PDB file of C-alpha atoms and ligand atoms in Angstrom:
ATOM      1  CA  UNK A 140    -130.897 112.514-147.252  1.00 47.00           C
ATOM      2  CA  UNK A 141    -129.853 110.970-143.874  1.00 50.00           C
ATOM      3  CA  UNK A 142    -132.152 113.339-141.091  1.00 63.00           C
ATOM      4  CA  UNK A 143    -134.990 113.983-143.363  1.00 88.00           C
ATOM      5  CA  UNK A 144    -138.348 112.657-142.321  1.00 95.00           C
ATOM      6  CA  UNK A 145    -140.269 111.365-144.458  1.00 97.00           C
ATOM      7  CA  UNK A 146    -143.777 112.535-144.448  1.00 98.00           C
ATOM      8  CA  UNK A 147    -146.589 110.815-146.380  1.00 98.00           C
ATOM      9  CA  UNK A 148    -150.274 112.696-145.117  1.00 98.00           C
ATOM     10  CA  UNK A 149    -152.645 111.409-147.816  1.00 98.00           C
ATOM     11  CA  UNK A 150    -153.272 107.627-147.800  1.00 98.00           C
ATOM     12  CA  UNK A 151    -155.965 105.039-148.520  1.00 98.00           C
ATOM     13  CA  UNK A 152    -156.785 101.721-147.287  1.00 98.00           C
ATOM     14  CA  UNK A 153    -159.421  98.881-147.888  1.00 97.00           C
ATOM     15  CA  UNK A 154    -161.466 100.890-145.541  1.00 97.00           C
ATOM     16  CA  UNK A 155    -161.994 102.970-148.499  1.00 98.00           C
ATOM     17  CA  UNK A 156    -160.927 102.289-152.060  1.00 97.00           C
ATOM     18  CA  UNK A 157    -157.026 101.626-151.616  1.00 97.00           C
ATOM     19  CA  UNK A 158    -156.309  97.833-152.109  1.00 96.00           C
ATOM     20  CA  UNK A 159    -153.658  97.626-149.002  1.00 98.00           C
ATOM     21  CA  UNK A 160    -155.423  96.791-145.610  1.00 98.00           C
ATOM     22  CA  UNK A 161    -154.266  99.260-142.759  1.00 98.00           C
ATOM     23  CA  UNK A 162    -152.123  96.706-141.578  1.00 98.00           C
ATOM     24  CA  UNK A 163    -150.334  96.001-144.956  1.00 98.00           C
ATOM     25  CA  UNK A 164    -150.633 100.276-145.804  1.00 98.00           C
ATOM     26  CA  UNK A 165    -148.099 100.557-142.655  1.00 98.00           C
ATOM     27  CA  UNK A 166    -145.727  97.643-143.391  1.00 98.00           C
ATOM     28  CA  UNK A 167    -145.056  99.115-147.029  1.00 98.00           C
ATOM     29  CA  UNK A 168    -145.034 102.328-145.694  1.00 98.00           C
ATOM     30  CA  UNK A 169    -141.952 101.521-143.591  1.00 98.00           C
ATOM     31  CA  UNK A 170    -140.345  99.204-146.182  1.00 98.00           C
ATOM     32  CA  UNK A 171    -140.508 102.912-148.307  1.00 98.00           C
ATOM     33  CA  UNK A 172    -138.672 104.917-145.805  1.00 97.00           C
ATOM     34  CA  UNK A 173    -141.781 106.797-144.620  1.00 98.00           C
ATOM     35  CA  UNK A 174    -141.618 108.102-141.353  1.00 98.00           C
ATOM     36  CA  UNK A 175    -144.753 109.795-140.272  1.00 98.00           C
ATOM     37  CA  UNK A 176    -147.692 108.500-141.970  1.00 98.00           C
ATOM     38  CA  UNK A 177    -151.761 109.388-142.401  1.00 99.00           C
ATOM     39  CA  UNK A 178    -154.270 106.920-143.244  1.00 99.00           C
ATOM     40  CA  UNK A 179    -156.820 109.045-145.010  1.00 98.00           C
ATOM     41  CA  UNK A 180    -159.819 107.139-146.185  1.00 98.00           C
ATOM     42  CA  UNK A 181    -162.855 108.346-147.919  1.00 98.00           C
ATOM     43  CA  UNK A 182    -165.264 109.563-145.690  1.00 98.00           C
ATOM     44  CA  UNK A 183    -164.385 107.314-142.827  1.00 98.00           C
ATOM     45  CA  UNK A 184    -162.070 106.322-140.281  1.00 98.00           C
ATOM     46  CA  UNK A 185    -162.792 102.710-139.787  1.00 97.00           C
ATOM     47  CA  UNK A 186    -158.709 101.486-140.783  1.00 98.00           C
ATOM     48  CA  UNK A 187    -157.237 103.786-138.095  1.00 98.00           C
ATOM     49  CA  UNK A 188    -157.284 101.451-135.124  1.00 98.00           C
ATOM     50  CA  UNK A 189    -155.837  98.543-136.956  1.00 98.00           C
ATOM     51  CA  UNK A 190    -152.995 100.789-138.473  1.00 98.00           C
ATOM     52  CA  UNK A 191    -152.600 102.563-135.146  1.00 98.00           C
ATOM     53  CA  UNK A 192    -151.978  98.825-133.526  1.00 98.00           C
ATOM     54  CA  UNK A 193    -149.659  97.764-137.153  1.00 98.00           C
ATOM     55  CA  UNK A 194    -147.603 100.755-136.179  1.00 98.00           C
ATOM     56  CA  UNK A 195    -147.402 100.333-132.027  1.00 97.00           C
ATOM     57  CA  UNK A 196    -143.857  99.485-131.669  1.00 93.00           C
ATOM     58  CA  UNK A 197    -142.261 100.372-135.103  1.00 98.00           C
ATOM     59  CA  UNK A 198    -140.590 103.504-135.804  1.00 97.00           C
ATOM     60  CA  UNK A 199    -143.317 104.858-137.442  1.00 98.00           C
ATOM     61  CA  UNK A 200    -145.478 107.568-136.795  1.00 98.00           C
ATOM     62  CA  UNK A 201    -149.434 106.723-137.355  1.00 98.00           C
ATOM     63  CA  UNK A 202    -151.833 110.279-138.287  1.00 98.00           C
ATOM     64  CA  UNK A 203    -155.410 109.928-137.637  1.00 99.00           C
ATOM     65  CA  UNK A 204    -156.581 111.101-140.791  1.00 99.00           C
ATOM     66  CA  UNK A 205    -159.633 111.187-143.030  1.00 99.00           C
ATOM     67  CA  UNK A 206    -160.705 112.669-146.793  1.00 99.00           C
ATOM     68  CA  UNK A 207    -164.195 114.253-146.626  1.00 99.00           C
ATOM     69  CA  UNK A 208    -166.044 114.250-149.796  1.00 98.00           C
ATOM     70  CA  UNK A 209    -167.267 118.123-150.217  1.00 98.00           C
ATOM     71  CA  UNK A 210    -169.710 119.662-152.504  1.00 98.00           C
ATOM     72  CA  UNK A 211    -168.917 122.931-153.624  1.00 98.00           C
ATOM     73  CA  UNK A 212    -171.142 124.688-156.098  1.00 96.00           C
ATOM     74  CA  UNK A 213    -170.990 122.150-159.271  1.00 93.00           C
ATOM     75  CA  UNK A 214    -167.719 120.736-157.804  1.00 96.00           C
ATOM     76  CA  UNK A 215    -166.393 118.007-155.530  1.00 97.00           C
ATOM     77  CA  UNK A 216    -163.959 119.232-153.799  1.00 98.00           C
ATOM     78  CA  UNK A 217    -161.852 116.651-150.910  1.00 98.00           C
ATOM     79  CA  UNK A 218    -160.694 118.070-147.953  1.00 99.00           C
ATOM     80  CA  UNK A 219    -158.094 116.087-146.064  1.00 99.00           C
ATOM     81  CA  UNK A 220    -158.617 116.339-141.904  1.00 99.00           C
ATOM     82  CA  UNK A 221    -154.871 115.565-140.074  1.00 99.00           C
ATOM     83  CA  UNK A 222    -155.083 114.229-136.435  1.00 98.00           C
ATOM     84  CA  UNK A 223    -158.643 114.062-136.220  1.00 98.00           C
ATOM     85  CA  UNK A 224    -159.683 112.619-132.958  1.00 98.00           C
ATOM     86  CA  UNK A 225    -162.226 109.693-134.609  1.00 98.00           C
ATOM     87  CA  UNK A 226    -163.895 109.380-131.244  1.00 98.00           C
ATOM     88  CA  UNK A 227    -165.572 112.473-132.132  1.00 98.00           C
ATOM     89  CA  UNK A 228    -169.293 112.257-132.379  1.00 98.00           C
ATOM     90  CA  UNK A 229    -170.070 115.550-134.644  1.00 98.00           C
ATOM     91  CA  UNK A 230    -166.962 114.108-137.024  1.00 98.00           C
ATOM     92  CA  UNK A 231    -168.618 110.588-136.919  1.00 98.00           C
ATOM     93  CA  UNK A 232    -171.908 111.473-137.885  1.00 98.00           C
ATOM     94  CA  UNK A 233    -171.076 113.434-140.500  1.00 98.00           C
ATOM     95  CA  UNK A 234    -169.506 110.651-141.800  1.00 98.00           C
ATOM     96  CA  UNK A 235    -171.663 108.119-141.584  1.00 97.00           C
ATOM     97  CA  UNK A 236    -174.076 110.394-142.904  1.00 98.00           C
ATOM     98  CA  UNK A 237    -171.943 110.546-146.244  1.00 98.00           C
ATOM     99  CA  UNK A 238    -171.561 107.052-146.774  1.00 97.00           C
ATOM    100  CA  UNK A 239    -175.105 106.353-146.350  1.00 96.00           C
ATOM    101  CA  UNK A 240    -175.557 108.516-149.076  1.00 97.00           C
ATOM    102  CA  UNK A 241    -172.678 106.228-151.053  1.00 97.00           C
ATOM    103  CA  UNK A 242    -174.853 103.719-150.599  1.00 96.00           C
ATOM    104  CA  UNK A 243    -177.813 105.254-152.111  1.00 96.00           C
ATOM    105  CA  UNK A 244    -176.138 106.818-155.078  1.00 97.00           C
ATOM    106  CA  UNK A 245    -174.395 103.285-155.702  1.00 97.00           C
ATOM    107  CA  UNK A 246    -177.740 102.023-155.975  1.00 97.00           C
ATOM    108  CA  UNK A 247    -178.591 104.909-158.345  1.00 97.00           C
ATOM    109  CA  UNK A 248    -175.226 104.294-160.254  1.00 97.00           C
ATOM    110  CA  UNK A 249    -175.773 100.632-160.525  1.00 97.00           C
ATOM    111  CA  UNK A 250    -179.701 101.417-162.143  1.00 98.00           C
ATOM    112  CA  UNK A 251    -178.131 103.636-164.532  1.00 97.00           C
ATOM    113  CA  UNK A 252    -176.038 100.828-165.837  1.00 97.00           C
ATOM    114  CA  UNK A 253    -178.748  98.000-165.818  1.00 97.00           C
ATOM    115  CA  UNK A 254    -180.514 100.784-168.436  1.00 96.00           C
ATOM    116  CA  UNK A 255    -177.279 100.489-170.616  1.00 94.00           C
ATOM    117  CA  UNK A 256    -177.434  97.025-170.880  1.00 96.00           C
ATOM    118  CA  UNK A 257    -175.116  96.139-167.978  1.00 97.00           C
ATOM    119  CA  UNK A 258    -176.646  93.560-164.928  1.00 96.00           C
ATOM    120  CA  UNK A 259    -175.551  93.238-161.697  1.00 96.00           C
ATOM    121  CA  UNK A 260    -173.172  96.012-161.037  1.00 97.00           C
ATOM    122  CA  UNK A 261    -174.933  96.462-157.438  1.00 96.00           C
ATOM    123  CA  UNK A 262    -173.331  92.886-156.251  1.00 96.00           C
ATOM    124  CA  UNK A 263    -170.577  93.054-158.170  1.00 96.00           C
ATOM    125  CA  UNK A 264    -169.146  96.583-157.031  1.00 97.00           C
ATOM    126  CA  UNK A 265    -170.015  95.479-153.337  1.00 95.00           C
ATOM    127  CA  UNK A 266    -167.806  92.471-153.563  1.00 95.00           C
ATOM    128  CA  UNK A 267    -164.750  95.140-153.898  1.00 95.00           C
ATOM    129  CA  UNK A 268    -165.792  96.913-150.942  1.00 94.00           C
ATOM    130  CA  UNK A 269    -165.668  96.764-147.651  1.00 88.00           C
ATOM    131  CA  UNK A 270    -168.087  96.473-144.848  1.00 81.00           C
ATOM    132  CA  UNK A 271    -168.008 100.316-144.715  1.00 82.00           C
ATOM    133  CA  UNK A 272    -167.654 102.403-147.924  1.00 92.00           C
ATOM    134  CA  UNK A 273    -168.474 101.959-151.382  1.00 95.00           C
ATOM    135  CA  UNK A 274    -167.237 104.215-153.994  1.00 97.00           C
ATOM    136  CA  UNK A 275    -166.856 104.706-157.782  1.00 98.00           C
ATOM    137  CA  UNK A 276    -163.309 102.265-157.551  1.00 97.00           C
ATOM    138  CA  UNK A 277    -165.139  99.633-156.823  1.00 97.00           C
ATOM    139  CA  UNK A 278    -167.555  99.622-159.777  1.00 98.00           C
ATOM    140  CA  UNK A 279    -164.665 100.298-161.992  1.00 97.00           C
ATOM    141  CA  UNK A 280    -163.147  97.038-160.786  1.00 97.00           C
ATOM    142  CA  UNK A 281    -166.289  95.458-161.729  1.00 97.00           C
ATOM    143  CA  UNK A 282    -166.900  97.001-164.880  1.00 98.00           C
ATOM    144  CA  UNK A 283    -162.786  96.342-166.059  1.00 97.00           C
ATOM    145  CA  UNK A 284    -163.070  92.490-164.590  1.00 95.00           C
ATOM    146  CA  UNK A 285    -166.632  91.708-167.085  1.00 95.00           C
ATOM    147  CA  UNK A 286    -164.094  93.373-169.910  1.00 96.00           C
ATOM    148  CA  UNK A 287    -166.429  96.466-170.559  1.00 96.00           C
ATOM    149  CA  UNK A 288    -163.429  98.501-170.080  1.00 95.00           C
ATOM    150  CA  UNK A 289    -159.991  97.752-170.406  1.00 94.00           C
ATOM    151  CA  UNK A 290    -158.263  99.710-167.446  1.00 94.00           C
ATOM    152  CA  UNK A 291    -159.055 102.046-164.379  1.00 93.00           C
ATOM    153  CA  UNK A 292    -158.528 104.667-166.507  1.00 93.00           C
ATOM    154  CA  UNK A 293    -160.257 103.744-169.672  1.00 96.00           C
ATOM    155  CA  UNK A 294    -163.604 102.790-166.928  1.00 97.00           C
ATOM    156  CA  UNK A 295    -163.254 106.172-165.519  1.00 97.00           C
ATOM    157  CA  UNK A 296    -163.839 107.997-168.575  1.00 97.00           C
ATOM    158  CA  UNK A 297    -166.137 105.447-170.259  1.00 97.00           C
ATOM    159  CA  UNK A 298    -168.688 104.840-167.523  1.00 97.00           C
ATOM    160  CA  UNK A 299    -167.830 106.825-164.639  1.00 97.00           C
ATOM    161  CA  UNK A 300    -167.434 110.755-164.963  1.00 96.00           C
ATOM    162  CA  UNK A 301    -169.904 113.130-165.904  1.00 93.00           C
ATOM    163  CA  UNK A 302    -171.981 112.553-168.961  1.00 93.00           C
ATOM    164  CA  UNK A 303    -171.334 108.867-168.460  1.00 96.00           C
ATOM    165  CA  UNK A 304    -173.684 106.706-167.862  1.00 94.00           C
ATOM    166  CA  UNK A 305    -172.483 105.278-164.672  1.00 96.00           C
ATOM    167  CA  UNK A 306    -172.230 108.679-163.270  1.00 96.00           C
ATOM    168  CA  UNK A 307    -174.042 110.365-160.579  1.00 96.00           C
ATOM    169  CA  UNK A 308    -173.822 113.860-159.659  1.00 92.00           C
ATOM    170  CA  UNK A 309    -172.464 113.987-156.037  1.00 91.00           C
ATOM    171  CA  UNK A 310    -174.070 115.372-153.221  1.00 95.00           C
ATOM    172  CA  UNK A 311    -171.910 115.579-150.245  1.00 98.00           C
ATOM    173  CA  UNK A 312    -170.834 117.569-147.475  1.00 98.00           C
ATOM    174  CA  UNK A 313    -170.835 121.470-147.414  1.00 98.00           C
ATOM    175  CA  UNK A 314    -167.286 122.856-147.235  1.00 98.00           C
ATOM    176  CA  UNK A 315    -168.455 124.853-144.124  1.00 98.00           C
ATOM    177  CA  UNK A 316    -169.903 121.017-142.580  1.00 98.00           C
ATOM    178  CA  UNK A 317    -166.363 119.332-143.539  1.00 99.00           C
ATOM    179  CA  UNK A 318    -164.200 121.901-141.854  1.00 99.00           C
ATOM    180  CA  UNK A 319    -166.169 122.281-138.707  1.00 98.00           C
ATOM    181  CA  UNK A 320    -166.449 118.470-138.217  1.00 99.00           C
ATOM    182  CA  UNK A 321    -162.473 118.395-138.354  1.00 99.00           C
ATOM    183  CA  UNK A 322    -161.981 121.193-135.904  1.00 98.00           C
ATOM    184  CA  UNK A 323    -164.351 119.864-133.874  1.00 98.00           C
ATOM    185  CA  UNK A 324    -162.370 117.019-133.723  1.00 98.00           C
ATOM    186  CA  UNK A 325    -159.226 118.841-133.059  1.00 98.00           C
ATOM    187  CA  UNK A 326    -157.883 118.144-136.330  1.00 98.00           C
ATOM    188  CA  UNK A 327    -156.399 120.219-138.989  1.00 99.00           C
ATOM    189  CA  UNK A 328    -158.239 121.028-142.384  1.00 99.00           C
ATOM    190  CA  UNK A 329    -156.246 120.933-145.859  1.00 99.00           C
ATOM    191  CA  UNK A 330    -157.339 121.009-148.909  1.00 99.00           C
ATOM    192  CA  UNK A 331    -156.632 117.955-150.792  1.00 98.00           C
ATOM    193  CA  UNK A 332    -154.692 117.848-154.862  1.00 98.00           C
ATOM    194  CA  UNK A 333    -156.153 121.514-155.343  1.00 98.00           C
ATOM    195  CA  UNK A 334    -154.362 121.049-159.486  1.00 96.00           C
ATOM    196  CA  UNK A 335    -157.204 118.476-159.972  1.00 96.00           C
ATOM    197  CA  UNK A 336    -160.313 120.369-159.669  1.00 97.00           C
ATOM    198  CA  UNK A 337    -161.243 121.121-163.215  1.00 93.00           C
ATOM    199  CA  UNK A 338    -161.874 124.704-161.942  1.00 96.00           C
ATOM    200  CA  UNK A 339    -160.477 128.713-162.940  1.00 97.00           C
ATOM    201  CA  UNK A 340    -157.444 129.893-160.748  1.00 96.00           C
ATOM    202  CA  UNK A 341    -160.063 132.583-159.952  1.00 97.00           C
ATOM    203  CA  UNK A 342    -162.462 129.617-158.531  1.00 98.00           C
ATOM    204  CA  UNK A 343    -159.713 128.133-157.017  1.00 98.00           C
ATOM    205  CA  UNK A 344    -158.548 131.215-155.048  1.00 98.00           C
ATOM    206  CA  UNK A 345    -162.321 131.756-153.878  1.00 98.00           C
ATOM    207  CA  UNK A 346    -162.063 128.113-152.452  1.00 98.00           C
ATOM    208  CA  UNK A 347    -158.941 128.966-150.466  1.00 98.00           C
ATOM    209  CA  UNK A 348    -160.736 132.103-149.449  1.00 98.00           C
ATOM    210  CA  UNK A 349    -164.261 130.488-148.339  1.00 98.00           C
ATOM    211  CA  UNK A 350    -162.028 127.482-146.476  1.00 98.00           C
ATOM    212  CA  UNK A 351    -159.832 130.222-144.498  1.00 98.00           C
ATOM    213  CA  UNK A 352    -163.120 131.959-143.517  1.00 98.00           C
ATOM    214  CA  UNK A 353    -164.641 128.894-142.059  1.00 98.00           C
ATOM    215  CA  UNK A 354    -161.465 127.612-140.491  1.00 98.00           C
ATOM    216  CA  UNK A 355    -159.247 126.016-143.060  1.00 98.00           C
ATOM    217  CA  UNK A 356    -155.711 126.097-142.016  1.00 98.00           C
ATOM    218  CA  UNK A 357    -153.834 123.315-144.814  1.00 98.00           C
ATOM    219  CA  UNK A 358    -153.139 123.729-148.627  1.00 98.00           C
ATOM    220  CA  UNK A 359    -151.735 119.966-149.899  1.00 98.00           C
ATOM    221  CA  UNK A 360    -148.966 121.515-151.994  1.00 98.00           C
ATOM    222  CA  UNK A 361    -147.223 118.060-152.558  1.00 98.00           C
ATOM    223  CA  UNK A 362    -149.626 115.190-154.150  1.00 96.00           C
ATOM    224  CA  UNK A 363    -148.544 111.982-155.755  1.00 90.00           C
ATOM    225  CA  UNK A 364    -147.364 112.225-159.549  1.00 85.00           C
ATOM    226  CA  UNK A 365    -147.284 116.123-159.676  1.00 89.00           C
ATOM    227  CA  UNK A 366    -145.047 118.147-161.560  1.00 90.00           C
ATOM    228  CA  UNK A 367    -142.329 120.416-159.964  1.00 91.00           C
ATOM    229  CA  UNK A 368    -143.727 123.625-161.760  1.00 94.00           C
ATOM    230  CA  UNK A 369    -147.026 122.358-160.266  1.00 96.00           C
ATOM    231  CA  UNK A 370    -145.630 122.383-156.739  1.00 97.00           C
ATOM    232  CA  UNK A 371    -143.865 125.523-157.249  1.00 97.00           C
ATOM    233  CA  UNK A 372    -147.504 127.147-158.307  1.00 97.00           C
ATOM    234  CA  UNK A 373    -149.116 125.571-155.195  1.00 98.00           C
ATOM    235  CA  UNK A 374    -146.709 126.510-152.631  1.00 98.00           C
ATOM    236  CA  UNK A 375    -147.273 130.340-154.139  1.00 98.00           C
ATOM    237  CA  UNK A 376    -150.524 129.823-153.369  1.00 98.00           C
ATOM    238  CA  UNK A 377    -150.595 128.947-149.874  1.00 98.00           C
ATOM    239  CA  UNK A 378    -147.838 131.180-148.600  1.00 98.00           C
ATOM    240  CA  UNK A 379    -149.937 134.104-150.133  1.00 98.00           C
ATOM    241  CA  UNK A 380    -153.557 132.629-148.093  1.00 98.00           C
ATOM    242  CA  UNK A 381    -150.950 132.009-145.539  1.00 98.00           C
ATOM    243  CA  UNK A 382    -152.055 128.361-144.644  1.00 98.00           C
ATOM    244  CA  UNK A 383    -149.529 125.461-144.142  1.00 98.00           C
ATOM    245  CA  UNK A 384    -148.181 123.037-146.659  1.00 98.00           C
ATOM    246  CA  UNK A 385    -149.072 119.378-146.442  1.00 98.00           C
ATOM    247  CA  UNK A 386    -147.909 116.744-148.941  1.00 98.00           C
ATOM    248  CA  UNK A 387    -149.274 113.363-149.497  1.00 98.00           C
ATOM    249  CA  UNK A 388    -148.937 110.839-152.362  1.00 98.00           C
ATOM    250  CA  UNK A 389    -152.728 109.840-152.211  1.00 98.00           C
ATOM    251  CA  UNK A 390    -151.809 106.492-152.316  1.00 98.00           C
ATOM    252  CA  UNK A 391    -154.540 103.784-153.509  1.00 97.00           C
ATOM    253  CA  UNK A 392    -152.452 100.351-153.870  1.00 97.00           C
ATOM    254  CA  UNK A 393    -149.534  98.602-155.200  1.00 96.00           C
ATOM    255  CA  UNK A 394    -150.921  98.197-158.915  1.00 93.00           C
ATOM    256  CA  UNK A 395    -151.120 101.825-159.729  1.00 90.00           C
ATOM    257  CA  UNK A 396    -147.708 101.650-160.044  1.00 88.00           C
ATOM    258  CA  UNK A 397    -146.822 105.994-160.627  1.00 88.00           C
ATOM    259  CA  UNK A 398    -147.559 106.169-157.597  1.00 94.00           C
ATOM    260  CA  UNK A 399    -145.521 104.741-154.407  1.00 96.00           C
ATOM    261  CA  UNK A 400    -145.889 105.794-150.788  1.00 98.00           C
ATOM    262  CA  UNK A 401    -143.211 108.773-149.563  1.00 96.00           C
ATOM    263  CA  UNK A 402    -141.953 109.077-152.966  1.00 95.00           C
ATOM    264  CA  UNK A 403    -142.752 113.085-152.962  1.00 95.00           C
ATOM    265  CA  UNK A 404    -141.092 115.933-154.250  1.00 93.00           C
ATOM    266  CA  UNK A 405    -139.837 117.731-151.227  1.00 93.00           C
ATOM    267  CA  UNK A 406    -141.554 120.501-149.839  1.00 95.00           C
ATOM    268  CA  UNK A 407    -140.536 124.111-151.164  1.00 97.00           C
ATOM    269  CA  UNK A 408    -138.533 126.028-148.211  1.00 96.00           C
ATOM    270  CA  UNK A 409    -140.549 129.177-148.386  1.00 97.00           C
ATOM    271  CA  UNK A 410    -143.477 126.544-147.260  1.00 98.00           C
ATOM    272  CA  UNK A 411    -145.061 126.247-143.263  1.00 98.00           C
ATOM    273  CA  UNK A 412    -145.060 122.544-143.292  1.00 98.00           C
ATOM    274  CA  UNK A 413    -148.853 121.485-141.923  1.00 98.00           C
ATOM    275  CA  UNK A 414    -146.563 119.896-139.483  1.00 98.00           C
ATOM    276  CA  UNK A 415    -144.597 122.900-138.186  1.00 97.00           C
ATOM    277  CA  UNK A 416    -146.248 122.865-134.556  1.00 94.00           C
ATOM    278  CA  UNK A 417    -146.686 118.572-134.090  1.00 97.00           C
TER     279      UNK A 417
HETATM  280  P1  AMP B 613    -165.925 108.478-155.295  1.00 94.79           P
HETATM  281  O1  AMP B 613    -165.499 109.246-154.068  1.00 94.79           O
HETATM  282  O2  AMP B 613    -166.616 107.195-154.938  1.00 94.79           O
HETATM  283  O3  AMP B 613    -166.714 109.311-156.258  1.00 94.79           O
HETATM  284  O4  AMP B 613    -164.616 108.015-156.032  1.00 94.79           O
HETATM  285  C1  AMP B 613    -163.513 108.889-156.177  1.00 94.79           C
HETATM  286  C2  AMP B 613    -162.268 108.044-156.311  1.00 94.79           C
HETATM  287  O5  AMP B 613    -162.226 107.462-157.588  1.00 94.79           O
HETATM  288  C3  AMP B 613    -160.952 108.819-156.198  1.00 94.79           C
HETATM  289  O6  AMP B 613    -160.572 108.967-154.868  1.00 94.79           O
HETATM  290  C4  AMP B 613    -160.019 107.913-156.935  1.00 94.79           C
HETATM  291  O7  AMP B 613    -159.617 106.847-156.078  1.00 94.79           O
HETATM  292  C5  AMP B 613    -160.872 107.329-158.015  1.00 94.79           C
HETATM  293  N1  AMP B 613    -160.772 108.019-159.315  1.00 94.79           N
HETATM  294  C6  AMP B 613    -161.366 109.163-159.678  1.00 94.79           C
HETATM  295  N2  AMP B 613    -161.107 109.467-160.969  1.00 94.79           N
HETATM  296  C7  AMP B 613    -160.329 108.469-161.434  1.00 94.79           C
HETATM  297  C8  AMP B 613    -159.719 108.172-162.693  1.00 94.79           C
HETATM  298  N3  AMP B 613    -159.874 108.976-163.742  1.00 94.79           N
HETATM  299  N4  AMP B 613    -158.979 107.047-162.796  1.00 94.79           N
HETATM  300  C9  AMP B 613    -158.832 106.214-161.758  1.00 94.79           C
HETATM  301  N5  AMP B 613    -159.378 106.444-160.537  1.00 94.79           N
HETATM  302  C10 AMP B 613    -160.112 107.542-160.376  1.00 94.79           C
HETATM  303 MN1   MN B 614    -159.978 107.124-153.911  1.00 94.79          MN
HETATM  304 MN1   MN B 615    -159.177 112.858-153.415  1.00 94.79          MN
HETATM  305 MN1   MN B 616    -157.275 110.529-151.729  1.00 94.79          MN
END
């Protein structure tokens, strides 16, 4: 596959809930053969200058990128914004805005849990996190390490999703908000692993429809550990909204080992790779 490049546009770091700092996130990322590369963390862009400066001088290519958490009716939905400028003020204050609220619905999450019985989930999700963001990831490595779970997995569905009683119903950006914070910042909008909403095709197809009409331009029809008849359904899908392909492996860290950076199934021909005009 000599020629190819390798394109890996859905990342995260420590400055969200990935385990890899930026700098390690881009040194694995060129031991895997990936070429052009976006850091996408939750809700913030706080890893990009230190991957920008791990990549200065290597071969690879370093995306400004970012995840924004998104609301949308009873759902969260992610949308992924490619070469954001993260000097942006409208961008940055939306974001900070979200992960204030992290912080108050980690307090809310870890109040929950002190009613069932389990202390000091506040402290001990915080020591996972970083300075910046704090998300569900973090409690789960708290919850698996004082053995009330037995996996990511297992903590996810015991403690974590709706009807749980870790959970907390999201309240985050408007889909409208996201996308106009990312074109303000010159970026490109996609929307992220659109096979893991738990919503209709019909739903799904009124997404696409709302994000096109506020902007919208990306459709991520290649995401980590998806199946080929999967992809083949997505890139239907965004040829007939007519918005580009992008294709990420949502990376999160070394030890969920299904997942590896770059390790994609390739992007259908009849697709407008995301990166078609870069
Ligand atoms: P948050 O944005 O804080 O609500 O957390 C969402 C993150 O939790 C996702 O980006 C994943 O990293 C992780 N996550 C969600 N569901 C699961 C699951 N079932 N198993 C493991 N990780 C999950
Ligand atoms: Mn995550
Ligand atoms: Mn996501
Ligand atoms: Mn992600």
């Amino acid at each position: 596959m000599t020629g190819m490049t390798c394109y890996d546009l859905h990342t995260h770091s420590t400055a969200s809930d990935g385990s890899l700092t930026p700098d390690e996130l881009v040194a694995r990322a060129i031991d895997q053969g990936v070429d052009v590369l976006a850091l996408t963390d939750h809700d913030g862009s706080e890893g990009i200058n230190a991957a920008r400066r791990a990549a200065k001088e290597t071969q690879l290519t370093l995306i400004a990128g970012v995840e924004i958490s998104v609301t949308w009716g009873h759902n969260t939905i992610h949308i992924v914004g490619l070469k954001i400028d993260i000097d942006n003020q409208n961008l940055q204050q939306g974001l900070s805005s979200l992960r204030e609220y992290r912080i108050s619905r980690a307090h809310e999450m870890a109040n929950r849990l002190d009613k069932e019985g389990i202390a000091g989930a506040w402290e001990g999700a915080r020591k996972y996190a970083s300075e910046v963001m704090l998300g569900r990831v973090h409690f789960a490595k708290f919850l698996v390490e004082h053995g009330h779970a037995k996996d990511m997995s297992d903590v996810f569905k015991r403690y974590l999703v709706r009807n749980k009683p870790g959970y907390v119903p999201g309240q985050w950006a408007t889909l409208e908000d996201a996308v106009n914070w990312i074109n303000d910042a010159g970026g490109q909008a996609v929307i992220a692993h659109p096979a893991r909403y738990k919503i209709t095709a019909t739903k799904l197809r009124r997404l696409i429809t709302e994000f096109k009409e506020i902007g919208g331009v990306g459709f991520e029809v290649v995401s980590g550990r998806q199946h080929p008849e999967e992809v083949k359904k997505l890139a239907r899908l965004a040829n007939q909204f007519e918005l580009q392909a992008s294709c990420g492996s949502d990376f999160h860290g070394p030890e969920n080992n299904w997942v590896e950076l770059g390790r994609l199934t390739a992007m259908p021909e009849s697709c407008v790779p995301i990166w078609a005009d870069w």
